[in-house]
């Protein structure tokens, strides 16, 4: 005879995990807690349903330059360019979680705490997968004038290149941030309040000896000092700062060099979702599996809106 646990569930099939579209809870949690939606454009017109689905985005309209007017001349109209952007979503992944009888009993008896931990772990795992994909794609798809040692409108900005990364210290980090900013400004991609930069945790070692750490040099913005709060400033050089362990990294002369990614939040389009989940009972063991399938894909809408530095710490 099966008896109900303290939480009222006597099997995994009777828990919320078995509900249709329970996986939407994981996506909602990711959208709420992750910084990923803050650095990509996820505004798609239709829900993601299947692999190789064609997703459409609309670029901002381009008005173009003004024409010089001469007396009594015939006006020449310019066509207002509103271009579409399509990408095909073709990346798939799955997660199959096995629960034996002891796992099921423990989950059912402590459902509230189990569910909270499960959702946190599932959200974090999916976020890591998607974030690695997005950050690698941003490095590859950024405009050629926005990376390497000949970046900028005139090719005179050194952002670091494979084999020759920029060596970052507390003395020069402000200058290196200004270079990334200049590249984006010269591309007419700078939008106040909408710019981001992804940095590794190791960047703290340079910041603690930089002007950003000196509360006396921060004016009334004392809380911005890393020496006061122990936290990175929320904004540096106009960029909203997001720390991540998922940046693409290479080893140069035995030291890690990080691809620092800065840009406009709408420069990269991304679509991703968990499209199916189910509970199955294998015939080869006394266990239950919770299976999920996810789809994702992305592409740079504005490659010129992404700037890539290659930094190593001095």
Short mmCIF file of C-alpha atoms in Angstrom, two decimals:
data_model
loop_
_atom_site.label_atom_id
_atom_site.label_comp_id
_atom_site.label_asym_id
_atom_site.label_seq_id
_atom_site.Cartn_x
_atom_site.Cartn_y
_atom_site.Cartn_z
CA UNK A 1 0.00 0.00 0.00
CA UNK A 2 1.36 3.44 -0.99
CA UNK A 3 1.14 6.19 1.61
CA UNK A 4 1.43 9.90 1.06
CA UNK A 5 4.53 11.71 2.30
CA UNK A 6 4.52 14.76 4.56
CA UNK A 7 4.28 16.96 1.46
CA UNK A 8 1.32 15.00 0.15
CA UNK A 9 3.11 13.27 -2.75
CA UNK A 10 3.58 9.51 -2.98
CA UNK A 11 5.39 9.30 -6.32
CA UNK A 12 7.26 11.51 -8.77
CA UNK A 13 4.28 11.30 -11.12
CA UNK A 14 2.11 13.02 -8.52
CA UNK A 15 4.48 15.99 -8.04
CA UNK A 16 4.45 19.22 -10.07
CA UNK A 17 7.36 17.75 -12.07
CA UNK A 18 4.84 15.65 -13.98
CA UNK A 19 2.70 18.61 -15.04
CA UNK A 20 2.72 19.58 -18.72
CA UNK A 21 5.09 22.47 -19.41
CA UNK A 22 6.63 22.33 -15.92
CA UNK A 23 9.89 23.09 -17.72
CA UNK A 24 8.57 26.63 -18.33
CA UNK A 25 9.32 27.25 -14.65
CA UNK A 26 13.03 26.70 -15.37
CA UNK A 27 12.95 29.18 -18.27
CA UNK A 28 11.08 31.77 -16.17
CA UNK A 29 13.70 31.40 -13.45
CA UNK A 30 16.52 31.85 -15.97
CA UNK A 31 14.92 34.99 -17.39
CA UNK A 32 14.56 36.40 -13.88
CA UNK A 33 17.98 35.54 -12.42
CA UNK A 34 20.38 35.35 -15.36
CA UNK A 35 22.30 38.26 -16.86
CA UNK A 36 22.03 36.64 -20.30
CA UNK A 37 18.77 38.42 -21.28
CA UNK A 38 20.52 41.72 -20.43
CA UNK A 39 23.18 41.32 -23.14
CA UNK A 40 21.20 39.82 -26.04
CA UNK A 41 18.06 40.53 -28.04
CA UNK A 42 15.51 37.80 -27.23
CA UNK A 43 12.47 39.56 -28.71
CA UNK A 44 11.21 36.98 -31.20
CA UNK A 45 7.78 37.12 -32.80
CA UNK A 46 6.88 33.45 -32.46
CA UNK A 47 7.56 30.74 -29.88
CA UNK A 48 10.40 28.32 -30.45
CA UNK A 49 8.89 24.93 -31.24
CA UNK A 50 11.26 22.74 -33.24
CA UNK A 51 14.79 22.34 -34.53
CA UNK A 52 15.66 24.21 -37.76
CA UNK A 53 12.82 26.64 -37.12
CA UNK A 54 13.30 29.97 -38.90
CA UNK A 55 13.23 32.94 -36.49
CA UNK A 56 12.86 36.52 -37.70
CA UNK A 57 14.07 39.73 -36.09
CA UNK A 58 13.60 43.30 -37.38
CA UNK A 59 16.58 45.65 -37.49
CA UNK A 60 16.12 49.29 -36.53
CA UNK A 61 15.20 51.50 -39.53
CA UNK A 62 18.04 53.42 -41.20
CA UNK A 63 17.22 56.99 -42.28
CA UNK A 64 20.56 57.71 -43.97
CA UNK A 65 22.44 61.00 -44.55
CA UNK A 66 20.76 64.31 -45.42
CA UNK A 67 21.07 65.77 -48.91
CA UNK A 68 22.23 69.27 -49.73
CA UNK A 69 19.32 71.48 -50.93
CA UNK A 70 19.61 73.81 -53.91
CA UNK A 71 17.04 76.42 -54.85
CA UNK A 72 14.05 75.02 -56.84
CA UNK A 73 15.62 71.62 -57.18
CA UNK A 74 13.61 68.43 -57.58
CA UNK A 75 13.59 66.48 -54.32
CA UNK A 76 15.06 63.00 -54.51
CA UNK A 77 13.44 60.66 -51.97
CA UNK A 78 15.44 58.03 -50.12
CA UNK A 79 13.82 54.71 -49.36
CA UNK A 80 13.50 54.15 -45.61
CA UNK A 81 15.40 50.93 -45.03
CA UNK A 82 13.64 48.54 -42.65
CA UNK A 83 15.45 45.25 -43.04
CA UNK A 84 14.55 41.90 -41.61
CA UNK A 85 16.96 39.40 -40.16
CA UNK A 86 16.43 35.66 -40.15
CA UNK A 87 18.27 32.85 -38.41
CA UNK A 88 17.66 29.14 -38.24
CA UNK A 89 17.77 27.56 -34.80
CA UNK A 90 19.71 24.32 -35.06
CA UNK A 91 21.36 23.60 -31.69
CA UNK A 92 19.81 20.85 -29.56
CA UNK A 93 20.54 19.47 -26.14
CA UNK A 94 18.91 17.17 -23.65
CA UNK A 95 19.01 16.34 -19.97
CA UNK A 96 17.91 12.96 -18.59
CA UNK A 97 17.78 12.81 -14.78
CA UNK A 98 17.52 9.41 -13.12
CA UNK A 99 15.69 8.98 -9.79
CA UNK A 100 15.91 5.67 -7.94
CA UNK A 101 13.40 4.71 -5.24
CA UNK A 102 15.39 6.36 -2.45
CA UNK A 103 15.69 9.59 -4.46
CA UNK A 104 11.96 9.61 -5.14
CA UNK A 105 11.12 9.05 -1.49
CA UNK A 106 13.45 11.84 -0.34
CA UNK A 107 12.13 14.26 -2.99
CA UNK A 108 8.51 13.56 -2.13
CA UNK A 109 9.07 13.89 1.62
CA UNK A 110 10.88 17.23 1.24
CA UNK A 111 9.31 18.52 -1.94
CA UNK A 112 9.49 22.26 -1.27
CA UNK A 113 13.22 22.27 -0.51
CA UNK A 114 13.92 19.72 -3.26
CA UNK A 115 12.04 21.73 -5.87
CA UNK A 116 13.82 24.99 -4.99
CA UNK A 117 17.24 23.34 -5.24
CA UNK A 118 16.28 21.46 -8.41
CA UNK A 119 15.10 24.64 -10.16
CA UNK A 120 18.24 26.55 -9.14
CA UNK A 121 20.51 23.79 -10.45
CA UNK A 122 18.53 23.29 -13.68
CA UNK A 123 18.51 27.03 -14.38
CA UNK A 124 22.22 27.37 -13.65
CA UNK A 125 23.14 24.40 -15.87
CA UNK A 126 21.11 25.65 -18.83
CA UNK A 127 22.39 29.20 -18.37
CA UNK A 128 26.00 27.95 -18.49
CA UNK A 129 25.32 26.06 -21.75
CA UNK A 130 23.62 29.01 -23.41
CA UNK A 131 26.07 31.59 -22.12
CA UNK A 132 29.11 29.67 -23.40
CA UNK A 133 27.44 29.45 -26.81
CA UNK A 134 26.58 33.17 -26.91
CA UNK A 135 29.97 34.44 -25.72
CA UNK A 136 31.92 32.28 -28.17
CA UNK A 137 29.64 33.38 -31.01
CA UNK A 138 30.08 37.05 -30.09
CA UNK A 139 33.87 36.72 -30.29
CA UNK A 140 33.64 35.10 -33.73
CA UNK A 141 30.98 37.38 -35.21
CA UNK A 142 32.13 40.79 -33.96
CA UNK A 143 33.05 43.14 -36.82
CA UNK A 144 36.66 42.76 -37.99
CA UNK A 145 37.30 46.45 -37.17
CA UNK A 146 36.24 45.86 -33.56
CA UNK A 147 38.91 43.38 -32.49
CA UNK A 148 42.60 42.48 -32.68
CA UNK A 149 45.53 44.93 -32.73
CA UNK A 150 44.32 47.09 -35.64
CA UNK A 151 40.82 47.95 -34.46
CA UNK A 152 38.97 51.22 -34.81
CA UNK A 153 37.94 53.50 -37.63
CA UNK A 154 41.58 54.12 -38.59
CA UNK A 155 43.04 50.79 -37.45
CA UNK A 156 45.05 52.48 -34.69
CA UNK A 157 43.55 50.81 -31.61
CA UNK A 158 45.24 47.77 -30.10
CA UNK A 159 42.64 45.63 -28.29
CA UNK A 160 44.90 42.59 -28.05
CA UNK A 161 45.38 39.76 -30.52
CA UNK A 162 46.20 36.04 -30.31
CA UNK A 163 49.83 35.82 -29.30
CA UNK A 164 49.88 39.47 -28.20
CA UNK A 165 47.21 40.11 -25.54
CA UNK A 166 46.97 43.40 -23.69
CA UNK A 167 48.62 43.12 -20.26
CA UNK A 168 46.17 44.67 -17.78
CA UNK A 169 47.27 46.37 -14.56
CA UNK A 170 45.67 48.82 -12.18
CA UNK A 171 47.54 51.63 -13.95
CA UNK A 172 46.22 50.96 -17.46
CA UNK A 173 42.82 49.30 -17.04
CA UNK A 174 40.97 52.62 -17.42
CA UNK A 175 42.78 53.26 -20.72
CA UNK A 176 41.97 49.77 -22.02
CA UNK A 177 38.28 50.25 -21.16
CA UNK A 178 38.34 53.59 -22.97
CA UNK A 179 39.69 51.84 -26.08
CA UNK A 180 36.71 49.46 -26.16
CA UNK A 181 34.40 52.43 -25.69
CA UNK A 182 36.07 54.38 -28.51
CA UNK A 183 35.74 51.46 -30.95
CA UNK A 184 31.98 51.33 -30.37
CA UNK A 185 31.58 55.12 -30.49
CA UNK A 186 33.41 55.27 -33.83
CA UNK A 187 31.00 52.64 -35.18
CA UNK A 188 28.05 54.81 -34.03
CA UNK A 189 26.94 51.94 -31.79
CA UNK A 190 27.16 53.64 -28.41
CA UNK A 191 23.87 54.01 -26.54
CA UNK A 192 24.04 55.42 -23.03
CA UNK A 193 22.72 52.98 -20.45
CA UNK A 194 22.52 50.07 -22.92
CA UNK A 195 26.15 48.99 -23.09
CA UNK A 196 27.60 45.95 -21.35
CA UNK A 197 30.97 44.35 -20.69
CA UNK A 198 31.63 40.75 -19.65
CA UNK A 199 34.73 40.28 -17.51
CA UNK A 200 36.29 37.37 -15.57
CA UNK A 201 36.51 37.28 -11.76
CA UNK A 202 40.28 37.76 -12.10
CA UNK A 203 39.69 41.37 -13.15
CA UNK A 204 39.34 42.25 -9.47
CA UNK A 205 43.13 41.94 -9.11
CA UNK A 206 43.61 44.89 -11.46
CA UNK A 207 40.69 46.92 -10.15
CA UNK A 208 41.81 46.90 -6.51
CA UNK A 209 44.91 48.89 -7.50
CA UNK A 210 43.15 51.15 -10.01
CA UNK A 211 41.40 54.54 -9.62
CA UNK A 212 38.09 52.62 -9.47
CA UNK A 213 39.11 51.27 -6.05
CA UNK A 214 40.02 54.63 -4.52
CA UNK A 215 36.99 55.98 -2.70
CA UNK A 216 38.61 59.44 -2.43
CA UNK A 217 38.71 59.66 -6.24
CA UNK A 218 35.10 58.52 -6.68
CA UNK A 219 33.56 61.79 -5.51
CA UNK A 220 30.18 61.19 -3.85
CA UNK A 221 30.06 57.68 -5.37
CA UNK A 222 31.72 56.03 -2.37
CA UNK A 223 29.70 52.82 -2.73
CA UNK A 224 31.33 52.30 -6.13
CA UNK A 225 34.70 51.59 -4.50
CA UNK A 226 35.64 47.91 -4.57
CA UNK A 227 37.69 48.49 -1.41
CA UNK A 228 34.57 49.72 0.41
CA UNK A 229 31.99 47.21 -0.80
CA UNK A 230 34.11 44.24 -1.91
CA UNK A 231 32.00 44.22 -5.08
CA UNK A 232 32.77 45.30 -8.62
CA UNK A 233 31.26 48.64 -9.66
CA UNK A 234 27.93 48.19 -11.42
CA UNK A 235 29.11 50.49 -14.21
CA UNK A 236 32.62 51.17 -15.49
CA UNK A 237 33.42 53.59 -18.34
CA UNK A 238 29.73 53.58 -19.29
CA UNK A 239 29.51 49.78 -19.46
CA UNK A 240 27.20 47.73 -17.25
CA UNK A 241 29.57 45.16 -15.74
CA UNK A 242 28.74 41.43 -15.61
CA UNK A 243 31.22 38.94 -14.15
CA UNK A 244 31.30 35.43 -15.61
CA UNK A 245 33.45 32.31 -15.55
CA UNK A 246 32.27 31.44 -19.06
CA UNK A 247 34.41 33.82 -21.14
CA UNK A 248 36.43 32.18 -23.94
CA UNK A 249 39.98 31.79 -22.65
CA UNK A 250 43.32 30.85 -24.21
CA UNK A 251 46.66 30.09 -22.55
CA UNK A 252 49.53 32.32 -23.69
CA UNK A 253 53.01 31.82 -22.20
CA UNK A 254 51.50 29.76 -19.42
CA UNK A 255 48.99 32.44 -18.38
CA UNK A 256 45.26 32.69 -19.16
CA UNK A 257 44.19 35.39 -21.61
CA UNK A 258 40.51 36.31 -21.56
CA UNK A 259 38.36 37.49 -24.45
CA UNK A 260 36.69 40.56 -22.95
CA UNK A 261 33.34 41.17 -24.64
CA UNK A 262 31.80 44.65 -24.72
CA UNK A 263 28.88 45.84 -26.74
CA UNK A 264 25.35 47.03 -27.22
CA UNK A 265 22.66 44.88 -25.64
CA UNK A 266 20.70 44.50 -28.90
CA UNK A 267 23.70 43.61 -31.07
CA UNK A 268 23.27 39.83 -30.76
CA UNK A 269 20.02 37.94 -31.34
CA UNK A 270 19.36 34.80 -29.32
CA UNK A 271 16.47 32.38 -29.09
CA UNK A 272 16.31 29.42 -26.73
CA UNK A 273 13.73 27.34 -24.93
CA UNK A 274 13.00 23.96 -23.37
CA UNK A 275 10.51 22.56 -25.86
CA UNK A 276 9.62 19.24 -24.27
CA UNK A 277 9.79 17.42 -20.94
CA UNK A 278 8.45 14.11 -19.71
CA UNK A 279 8.68 11.47 -16.99
CA UNK A 280 9.47 7.96 -18.23
CA UNK A 281 9.89 4.66 -16.40
CA UNK A 282 12.66 2.44 -17.85
CA UNK A 283 11.98 -1.27 -17.96
CA UNK A 284 15.59 -2.19 -17.14
CA UNK A 285 15.75 -0.68 -13.63
CA UNK A 286 13.59 0.33 -10.66
CA UNK A 287 13.92 4.01 -11.40
CA UNK A 288 12.23 6.97 -13.06
CA UNK A 289 13.75 9.48 -15.49
CA UNK A 290 12.86 13.12 -16.00
CA UNK A 291 13.85 14.08 -19.54
CA UNK A 292 14.06 17.54 -21.13
CA UNK A 293 14.94 18.74 -24.63
CA UNK A 294 16.19 22.26 -25.32
CA UNK A 295 16.79 24.26 -28.51
CA UNK A 296 18.84 27.40 -29.01
CA UNK A 297 20.55 29.54 -31.61
CA UNK A 298 21.90 33.03 -32.11
CA UNK A 299 23.58 35.44 -34.51
CA UNK A 300 24.96 38.97 -34.50
CA UNK A 301 22.38 41.44 -35.83
CA UNK A 302 24.85 44.32 -35.57
CA UNK A 303 28.42 42.90 -35.69
CA UNK A 304 29.72 46.45 -35.41
CA UNK A 305 27.96 46.70 -32.01
CA UNK A 306 30.37 44.20 -30.41
CA UNK A 307 33.98 44.94 -29.40
CA UNK A 308 36.43 42.24 -28.32
CA UNK A 309 39.54 42.68 -26.21
CA UNK A 310 42.09 39.99 -25.39
CA UNK A 311 43.44 40.64 -21.89
CA UNK A 312 45.88 38.96 -19.56
CA UNK A 313 46.67 40.18 -16.06
CA UNK A 314 50.07 41.71 -15.36
#
